[in-house]
């Protein structure tokens, strides 16, 4: 058995186990409140607090997974989780639940271990699909939402929590046995990795996008069980089943987001995602009946799931050398995106008596993200064009309609000796050799105006005064209305061009 082939199923099921205990308080809350009296605000805080540590710990865990390997980090996390699980099973007060719930966050933080480790075993064109398969570990929240209330109904909530001890201990043992001891390590210091990425606009845009998509998934996961009981007067088991359905759909469709992002442009996929979330959030804001509310929630599940898969295709694509720290940062922002909505919704309801403002905020944040994704898409296209110009072996010079130079590429500098700072704002007269008369230039511009381009030999002058012959092509630059906005000149050494 090749140990590398075991890592995907091992780490995926480890994530299932971690997520099962991460959200265990939410579906059990209707049973817990029978023994421990809690206000609505206290319930919202208890169910949200695991997300805090589960978010913030993703940053160091992503780095440690790169530094020490997934085997050691998974093993450590599972051993640590045994303590808060047992402590919660013995809880008798709000404070006990709050403290224990905080440290359950370790179960959610392990997400950044796999998304950092697994891409090391696969080529880049499969990273979107692999990370999306790993993210099926989100099913752990569905399993807890479905089975938690059922088990609590038979055995009580305390015993149900204690059963998690067996689960977590088992996966600690499995990681000890089958984890890859020889996983490739990245030893770059944490501070150096942070310095290499924190100025990147792509990093912070991905953080914003994941804040919305994964934040919506987490927020609905922890909020729906009690919301459905309080607002629609469903039973605890019925609410748990519906919540499990939401989680199941969002999780199972996530690989589709990764697959589509491997096949198509992930940024275009995100346009559809945020457009869909904008509409779904608006539907929920009107607080419809249970049927329409269910449709709105399922739409949230579909678009957030696809979005989560698409975003983690982009992380290793943009940051292959800093994947650990970037996975941690993006994952942390996604987790924090799930922390605030339940608390805000509860607060707004206590003030206004309804939830419309909170759900409309989701719609507006999604709309803002859609605008950012469209901007990012066109920035990518511009960047691609600029990289093509900068990388071409032909010298390129771009001017406006008045002849002022706007940009040159490295090949121009190599050919003429002038760098961009010396020529931008100047005119092409800077490299004029005075070897051609006015009639030559008159014919040149006549052909440009009549044919749309000019090609031919021309004698230019380098910075050191040396003249040289080049094969030059001049083409007008036109806008969408076919108005000329500038000119681009491309030239190569005439001898090289003619062989």
JSON list of C-alpha atoms in Angstrom, two decimals, residues 212-381:
[
{"chain": "A", "resi": 212, "resn": "UNK", "atom": "CA", "xyz": [-19.20, 35.22, 2.23]},
{"chain": "A", "resi": 213, "resn": "UNK", "atom": "CA", "xyz": [-19.40, 31.68, 0.81]},
{"chain": "A", "resi": 214, "resn": "UNK", "atom": "CA", "xyz": [-18.06, 29.55, 3.66]},
{"chain": "A", "resi": 215, "resn": "UNK", "atom": "CA", "xyz": [-19.35, 32.06, 6.20]},
{"chain": "A", "resi": 216, "resn": "UNK", "atom": "CA", "xyz": [-22.87, 31.56, 4.86]},
{"chain": "A", "resi": 217, "resn": "UNK", "atom": "CA", "xyz": [-22.45, 27.78, 5.07]},
{"chain": "A", "resi": 218, "resn": "UNK", "atom": "CA", "xyz": [-21.23, 27.88, 8.69]},
{"chain": "A", "resi": 219, "resn": "UNK", "atom": "CA", "xyz": [-23.74, 30.52, 9.78]},
{"chain": "A", "resi": 220, "resn": "UNK", "atom": "CA", "xyz": [-26.72, 28.56, 8.45]},
{"chain": "A", "resi": 221, "resn": "UNK", "atom": "CA", "xyz": [-25.31, 25.34, 9.92]},
{"chain": "A", "resi": 222, "resn": "UNK", "atom": "CA", "xyz": [-25.19, 26.69, 13.47]},
{"chain": "A", "resi": 223, "resn": "UNK", "atom": "CA", "xyz": [-28.25, 28.94, 13.22]},
{"chain": "A", "resi": 224, "resn": "UNK", "atom": "CA", "xyz": [-30.87, 26.87, 11.41]},
{"chain": "A", "resi": 225, "resn": "UNK", "atom": "CA", "xyz": [-31.62, 24.25, 14.12]},
{"chain": "A", "resi": 226, "resn": "UNK", "atom": "CA", "xyz": [-32.80, 26.79, 16.70]},
{"chain": "A", "resi": 227, "resn": "UNK", "atom": "CA", "xyz": [-34.18, 29.23, 14.13]},
{"chain": "A", "resi": 228, "resn": "UNK", "atom": "CA", "xyz": [-36.45, 26.61, 12.57]},
{"chain": "A", "resi": 229, "resn": "UNK", "atom": "CA", "xyz": [-37.71, 25.57, 16.01]},
{"chain": "A", "resi": 230, "resn": "UNK", "atom": "CA", "xyz": [-38.34, 29.13, 17.24]},
{"chain": "A", "resi": 231, "resn": "UNK", "atom": "CA", "xyz": [-39.61, 30.80, 14.05]},
{"chain": "A", "resi": 232, "resn": "UNK", "atom": "CA", "xyz": [-41.44, 27.99, 12.24]},
{"chain": "A", "resi": 233, "resn": "UNK", "atom": "CA", "xyz": [-42.22, 25.92, 15.38]},
{"chain": "A", "resi": 234, "resn": "UNK", "atom": "CA", "xyz": [-40.71, 22.72, 14.00]},
{"chain": "A", "resi": 235, "resn": "UNK", "atom": "CA", "xyz": [-39.62, 19.88, 16.26]},
{"chain": "A", "resi": 236, "resn": "UNK", "atom": "CA", "xyz": [-35.94, 19.61, 17.19]},
{"chain": "A", "resi": 237, "resn": "UNK", "atom": "CA", "xyz": [-35.58, 16.41, 15.12]},
{"chain": "A", "resi": 238, "resn": "UNK", "atom": "CA", "xyz": [-37.35, 17.94, 12.09]},
{"chain": "A", "resi": 239, "resn": "UNK", "atom": "CA", "xyz": [-35.13, 21.04, 12.31]},
{"chain": "A", "resi": 240, "resn": "UNK", "atom": "CA", "xyz": [-32.06, 18.80, 12.57]},
{"chain": "A", "resi": 241, "resn": "UNK", "atom": "CA", "xyz": [-33.04, 16.83, 9.48]},
{"chain": "A", "resi": 242, "resn": "UNK", "atom": "CA", "xyz": [-33.64, 20.02, 7.47]},
{"chain": "A", "resi": 243, "resn": "UNK", "atom": "CA", "xyz": [-30.32, 21.45, 8.62]},
{"chain": "A", "resi": 244, "resn": "UNK", "atom": "CA", "xyz": [-28.59, 18.21, 7.67]},
{"chain": "A", "resi": 245, "resn": "UNK", "atom": "CA", "xyz": [-30.17, 18.48, 4.21]},
{"chain": "A", "resi": 246, "resn": "UNK", "atom": "CA", "xyz": [-28.77, 21.99, 3.82]},
{"chain": "A", "resi": 247, "resn": "UNK", "atom": "CA", "xyz": [-25.30, 20.86, 4.85]},
{"chain": "A", "resi": 248, "resn": "UNK", "atom": "CA", "xyz": [-25.47, 17.75, 2.68]},
{"chain": "A", "resi": 249, "resn": "UNK", "atom": "CA", "xyz": [-26.35, 19.74, -0.43]},
{"chain": "A", "resi": 250, "resn": "UNK", "atom": "CA", "xyz": [-23.72, 22.44, 0.19]},
{"chain": "A", "resi": 251, "resn": "UNK", "atom": "CA", "xyz": [-21.05, 19.80, 0.82]},
{"chain": "A", "resi": 252, "resn": "UNK", "atom": "CA", "xyz": [-21.84, 17.39, -2.01]},
{"chain": "A", "resi": 253, "resn": "UNK", "atom": "CA", "xyz": [-21.98, 20.17, -4.57]},
{"chain": "A", "resi": 254, "resn": "UNK", "atom": "CA", "xyz": [-18.61, 21.59, -3.51]},
{"chain": "A", "resi": 255, "resn": "UNK", "atom": "CA", "xyz": [-16.63, 19.10, -5.67]},
{"chain": "A", "resi": 256, "resn": "UNK", "atom": "CA", "xyz": [-18.67, 20.37, -8.62]},
{"chain": "A", "resi": 257, "resn": "UNK", "atom": "CA", "xyz": [-17.30, 23.85, -7.91]},
{"chain": "A", "resi": 258, "resn": "UNK", "atom": "CA", "xyz": [-13.77, 22.46, -7.90]},
{"chain": "A", "resi": 259, "resn": "UNK", "atom": "CA", "xyz": [-14.36, 20.43, -11.07]},
{"chain": "A", "resi": 260, "resn": "UNK", "atom": "CA", "xyz": [-15.89, 23.37, -12.94]},
{"chain": "A", "resi": 261, "resn": "UNK", "atom": "CA", "xyz": [-12.98, 25.55, -11.85]},
{"chain": "A", "resi": 262, "resn": "UNK", "atom": "CA", "xyz": [-10.51, 22.99, -13.23]},
{"chain": "A", "resi": 263, "resn": "UNK", "atom": "CA", "xyz": [-12.39, 22.98, -16.55]},
{"chain": "A", "resi": 264, "resn": "UNK", "atom": "CA", "xyz": [-13.31, 26.67, -16.83]},
{"chain": "A", "resi": 265, "resn": "UNK", "atom": "CA", "xyz": [-12.24, 30.02, -15.42]},
{"chain": "A", "resi": 266, "resn": "UNK", "atom": "CA", "xyz": [-12.81, 29.91, -11.65]},
{"chain": "A", "resi": 267, "resn": "UNK", "atom": "CA", "xyz": [-13.42, 33.67, -11.58]},
{"chain": "A", "resi": 268, "resn": "UNK", "atom": "CA", "xyz": [-16.32, 33.31, -14.02]},
{"chain": "A", "resi": 269, "resn": "UNK", "atom": "CA", "xyz": [-17.74, 30.56, -11.80]},
{"chain": "A", "resi": 270, "resn": "UNK", "atom": "CA", "xyz": [-17.64, 33.00, -8.87]},
{"chain": "A", "resi": 271, "resn": "UNK", "atom": "CA", "xyz": [-19.65, 35.54, -10.88]},
{"chain": "A", "resi": 272, "resn": "UNK", "atom": "CA", "xyz": [-22.53, 33.08, -11.06]},
{"chain": "A", "resi": 273, "resn": "UNK", "atom": "CA", "xyz": [-22.06, 32.18, -7.39]},
{"chain": "A", "resi": 274, "resn": "UNK", "atom": "CA", "xyz": [-22.38, 35.72, -6.07]},
{"chain": "A", "resi": 275, "resn": "UNK", "atom": "CA", "xyz": [-25.18, 36.55, -8.47]},
{"chain": "A", "resi": 276, "resn": "UNK", "atom": "CA", "xyz": [-27.11, 33.57, -7.09]},
{"chain": "A", "resi": 277, "resn": "UNK", "atom": "CA", "xyz": [-26.37, 34.45, -3.46]},
{"chain": "A", "resi": 278, "resn": "UNK", "atom": "CA", "xyz": [-27.59, 38.00, -4.07]},
{"chain": "A", "resi": 279, "resn": "UNK", "atom": "CA", "xyz": [-30.98, 36.73, -5.27]},
{"chain": "A", "resi": 280, "resn": "UNK", "atom": "CA", "xyz": [-31.28, 34.02, -2.58]},
{"chain": "A", "resi": 281, "resn": "UNK", "atom": "CA", "xyz": [-30.45, 36.44, 0.25]},
{"chain": "A", "resi": 282, "resn": "UNK", "atom": "CA", "xyz": [-33.08, 38.85, -1.03]},
{"chain": "A", "resi": 283, "resn": "UNK", "atom": "CA", "xyz": [-35.68, 36.07, -1.04]},
{"chain": "A", "resi": 284, "resn": "UNK", "atom": "CA", "xyz": [-34.93, 35.14, 2.58]},
{"chain": "A", "resi": 285, "resn": "UNK", "atom": "CA", "xyz": [-35.13, 38.79, 3.64]},
{"chain": "A", "resi": 286, "resn": "UNK", "atom": "CA", "xyz": [-38.88, 38.80, 3.00]},
{"chain": "A", "resi": 287, "resn": "UNK", "atom": "CA", "xyz": [-39.31, 35.96, 5.51]},
{"chain": "A", "resi": 288, "resn": "UNK", "atom": "CA", "xyz": [-41.62, 33.81, 3.33]},
{"chain": "A", "resi": 289, "resn": "UNK", "atom": "CA", "xyz": [-43.47, 30.68, 4.40]},
{"chain": "A", "resi": 290, "resn": "UNK", "atom": "CA", "xyz": [-41.56, 27.49, 5.14]},
{"chain": "A", "resi": 291, "resn": "UNK", "atom": "CA", "xyz": [-41.70, 26.33, 1.50]},
{"chain": "A", "resi": 292, "resn": "UNK", "atom": "CA", "xyz": [-40.16, 29.49, 0.02]},
{"chain": "A", "resi": 293, "resn": "UNK", "atom": "CA", "xyz": [-37.75, 29.76, 2.93]},
{"chain": "A", "resi": 294, "resn": "UNK", "atom": "CA", "xyz": [-36.59, 26.21, 2.18]},
{"chain": "A", "resi": 295, "resn": "UNK", "atom": "CA", "xyz": [-36.05, 27.11, -1.48]},
{"chain": "A", "resi": 296, "resn": "UNK", "atom": "CA", "xyz": [-34.00, 30.15, -0.46]},
{"chain": "A", "resi": 297, "resn": "UNK", "atom": "CA", "xyz": [-31.88, 28.09, 1.95]},
{"chain": "A", "resi": 298, "resn": "UNK", "atom": "CA", "xyz": [-31.24, 25.39, -0.66]},
{"chain": "A", "resi": 299, "resn": "UNK", "atom": "CA", "xyz": [-30.15, 28.08, -3.13]},
{"chain": "A", "resi": 300, "resn": "UNK", "atom": "CA", "xyz": [-27.72, 29.39, -0.51]},
{"chain": "A", "resi": 301, "resn": "UNK", "atom": "CA", "xyz": [-26.41, 25.84, -0.10]},
{"chain": "A", "resi": 302, "resn": "UNK", "atom": "CA", "xyz": [-25.87, 25.35, -3.85]},
{"chain": "A", "resi": 303, "resn": "UNK", "atom": "CA", "xyz": [-24.11, 28.64, -4.53]},
{"chain": "A", "resi": 304, "resn": "UNK", "atom": "CA", "xyz": [-22.02, 28.69, -1.37]},
{"chain": "A", "resi": 305, "resn": "UNK", "atom": "CA", "xyz": [-20.91, 25.10, -1.99]},
{"chain": "A", "resi": 306, "resn": "UNK", "atom": "CA", "xyz": [-19.85, 25.82, -5.58]},
{"chain": "A", "resi": 307, "resn": "UNK", "atom": "CA", "xyz": [-18.16, 29.03, -4.46]},
{"chain": "A", "resi": 308, "resn": "UNK", "atom": "CA", "xyz": [-16.17, 27.25, -1.75]},
{"chain": "A", "resi": 309, "resn": "UNK", "atom": "CA", "xyz": [-14.85, 24.78, -4.31]},
{"chain": "A", "resi": 310, "resn": "UNK", "atom": "CA", "xyz": [-13.91, 27.51, -6.78]},
{"chain": "A", "resi": 311, "resn": "UNK", "atom": "CA", "xyz": [-12.04, 29.63, -4.23]},
{"chain": "A", "resi": 312, "resn": "UNK", "atom": "CA", "xyz": [-9.75, 26.81, -3.15]},
{"chain": "A", "resi": 313, "resn": "UNK", "atom": "CA", "xyz": [-8.86, 26.21, -6.78]},
{"chain": "A", "resi": 314, "resn": "UNK", "atom": "CA", "xyz": [-7.51, 29.77, -6.91]},
{"chain": "A", "resi": 315, "resn": "UNK", "atom": "CA", "xyz": [-5.42, 29.59, -3.71]},
{"chain": "A", "resi": 316, "resn": "UNK", "atom": "CA", "xyz": [-2.75, 27.12, -4.93]},
{"chain": "A", "resi": 317, "resn": "UNK", "atom": "CA", "xyz": [-2.95, 28.68, -8.40]},
{"chain": "A", "resi": 318, "resn": "UNK", "atom": "CA", "xyz": [-1.96, 32.13, -7.11]},
{"chain": "A", "resi": 319, "resn": "UNK", "atom": "CA", "xyz": [0.14, 31.13, -4.09]},
{"chain": "A", "resi": 320, "resn": "UNK", "atom": "CA", "xyz": [1.83, 27.79, -4.72]},
{"chain": "A", "resi": 321, "resn": "UNK", "atom": "CA", "xyz": [4.87, 28.65, -2.57]},
{"chain": "A", "resi": 322, "resn": "UNK", "atom": "CA", "xyz": [2.87, 30.13, 0.32]},
{"chain": "A", "resi": 323, "resn": "UNK", "atom": "CA", "xyz": [-0.10, 27.75, 0.22]},
{"chain": "A", "resi": 324, "resn": "UNK", "atom": "CA", "xyz": [0.06, 26.97, 3.94]},
{"chain": "A", "resi": 325, "resn": "UNK", "atom": "CA", "xyz": [-0.24, 30.51, 5.27]},
{"chain": "A", "resi": 326, "resn": "UNK", "atom": "CA", "xyz": [-2.69, 31.59, 2.54]},
{"chain": "A", "resi": 327, "resn": "UNK", "atom": "CA", "xyz": [-4.94, 28.58, 3.13]},
{"chain": "A", "resi": 328, "resn": "UNK", "atom": "CA", "xyz": [-4.89, 29.50, 6.80]},
{"chain": "A", "resi": 329, "resn": "UNK", "atom": "CA", "xyz": [-5.75, 33.16, 6.21]},
{"chain": "A", "resi": 330, "resn": "UNK", "atom": "CA", "xyz": [-8.51, 32.46, 3.70]},
{"chain": "A", "resi": 331, "resn": "UNK", "atom": "CA", "xyz": [-9.91, 29.66, 5.84]},
{"chain": "A", "resi": 332, "resn": "UNK", "atom": "CA", "xyz": [-9.84, 31.88, 8.92]},
{"chain": "A", "resi": 333, "resn": "UNK", "atom": "CA", "xyz": [-11.83, 34.58, 7.16]},
{"chain": "A", "resi": 334, "resn": "UNK", "atom": "CA", "xyz": [-14.37, 31.98, 6.04]},
{"chain": "A", "resi": 335, "resn": "UNK", "atom": "CA", "xyz": [-14.81, 30.78, 9.59]},
{"chain": "A", "resi": 336, "resn": "UNK", "atom": "CA", "xyz": [-15.19, 34.31, 10.94]},
{"chain": "A", "resi": 337, "resn": "UNK", "atom": "CA", "xyz": [-17.80, 34.84, 8.26]},
{"chain": "A", "resi": 338, "resn": "UNK", "atom": "CA", "xyz": [-19.86, 32.20, 10.06]},
{"chain": "A", "resi": 339, "resn": "UNK", "atom": "CA", "xyz": [-19.33, 33.69, 13.52]},
{"chain": "A", "resi": 340, "resn": "UNK", "atom": "CA", "xyz": [-20.97, 37.08, 13.16]},
{"chain": "A", "resi": 341, "resn": "UNK", "atom": "CA", "xyz": [-24.28, 36.38, 11.32]},
{"chain": "A", "resi": 342, "resn": "UNK", "atom": "CA", "xyz": [-25.97, 34.30, 14.08]},
{"chain": "A", "resi": 343, "resn": "UNK", "atom": "CA", "xyz": [-25.14, 36.91, 16.71]},
{"chain": "A", "resi": 344, "resn": "UNK", "atom": "CA", "xyz": [-26.15, 39.82, 14.47]},
{"chain": "A", "resi": 345, "resn": "UNK", "atom": "CA", "xyz": [-29.42, 38.13, 13.43]},
{"chain": "A", "resi": 346, "resn": "UNK", "atom": "CA", "xyz": [-30.32, 37.47, 17.06]},
{"chain": "A", "resi": 347, "resn": "UNK", "atom": "CA", "xyz": [-29.49, 41.05, 18.04]},
{"chain": "A", "resi": 348, "resn": "UNK", "atom": "CA", "xyz": [-31.47, 42.53, 15.13]},
{"chain": "A", "resi": 349, "resn": "UNK", "atom": "CA", "xyz": [-34.45, 40.35, 15.98]},
{"chain": "A", "resi": 350, "resn": "UNK", "atom": "CA", "xyz": [-34.38, 41.52, 19.61]},
{"chain": "A", "resi": 351, "resn": "UNK", "atom": "CA", "xyz": [-34.34, 45.14, 18.43]},
{"chain": "A", "resi": 352, "resn": "UNK", "atom": "CA", "xyz": [-36.65, 45.08, 15.38]},
{"chain": "A", "resi": 353, "resn": "UNK", "atom": "CA", "xyz": [-38.71, 41.93, 15.88]},
{"chain": "A", "resi": 354, "resn": "UNK", "atom": "CA", "xyz": [-37.76, 40.44, 12.50]},
{"chain": "A", "resi": 355, "resn": "UNK", "atom": "CA", "xyz": [-34.77, 39.07, 10.58]},
{"chain": "A", "resi": 356, "resn": "UNK", "atom": "CA", "xyz": [-35.19, 40.88, 7.25]},
{"chain": "A", "resi": 357, "resn": "UNK", "atom": "CA", "xyz": [-32.30, 43.32, 7.73]},
{"chain": "A", "resi": 358, "resn": "UNK", "atom": "CA", "xyz": [-29.86, 40.51, 8.50]},
{"chain": "A", "resi": 359, "resn": "UNK", "atom": "CA", "xyz": [-30.75, 38.42, 5.45]},
{"chain": "A", "resi": 360, "resn": "UNK", "atom": "CA", "xyz": [-30.74, 41.52, 3.23]},
{"chain": "A", "resi": 361, "resn": "UNK", "atom": "CA", "xyz": [-27.21, 42.24, 4.49]},
{"chain": "A", "resi": 362, "resn": "UNK", "atom": "CA", "xyz": [-26.16, 38.83, 3.11]},
{"chain": "A", "resi": 363, "resn": "UNK", "atom": "CA", "xyz": [-27.69, 39.78, -0.24]},
{"chain": "A", "resi": 364, "resn": "UNK", "atom": "CA", "xyz": [-25.87, 43.11, -0.34]},
{"chain": "A", "resi": 365, "resn": "UNK", "atom": "CA", "xyz": [-22.52, 41.62, 0.68]},
{"chain": "A", "resi": 366, "resn": "UNK", "atom": "CA", "xyz": [-22.93, 39.06, -2.10]},
{"chain": "A", "resi": 367, "resn": "UNK", "atom": "CA", "xyz": [-23.72, 41.86, -4.57]},
{"chain": "A", "resi": 368, "resn": "UNK", "atom": "CA", "xyz": [-20.59, 43.75, -3.50]},
{"chain": "A", "resi": 369, "resn": "UNK", "atom": "CA", "xyz": [-18.58, 40.57, -3.99]},
{"chain": "A", "resi": 370, "resn": "UNK", "atom": "CA", "xyz": [-20.06, 40.14, -7.47]},
{"chain": "A", "resi": 371, "resn": "UNK", "atom": "CA", "xyz": [-18.81, 43.62, -8.38]},
{"chain": "A", "resi": 372, "resn": "UNK", "atom": "CA", "xyz": [-15.35, 42.75, -7.02]},
{"chain": "A", "resi": 373, "resn": "UNK", "atom": "CA", "xyz": [-15.25, 39.49, -8.98]},
{"chain": "A", "resi": 374, "resn": "UNK", "atom": "CA", "xyz": [-16.13, 41.28, -12.23]},
{"chain": "A", "resi": 375, "resn": "UNK", "atom": "CA", "xyz": [-13.38, 43.83, -11.51]},
{"chain": "A", "resi": 376, "resn": "UNK", "atom": "CA", "xyz": [-10.95, 40.98, -10.77]},
{"chain": "A", "resi": 377, "resn": "UNK", "atom": "CA", "xyz": [-11.89, 39.27, -14.04]},
{"chain": "A", "resi": 378, "resn": "UNK", "atom": "CA", "xyz": [-11.05, 42.31, -16.14]},
{"chain": "A", "resi": 379, "resn": "UNK", "atom": "CA", "xyz": [-7.90, 42.95, -14.11]},
{"chain": "A", "resi": 380, "resn": "UNK", "atom": "CA", "xyz": [-6.83, 39.41, -14.95]},
{"chain": "A", "resi": 381, "resn": "UNK", "atom": "CA", "xyz": [-7.38, 40.05, -18.65]}
]
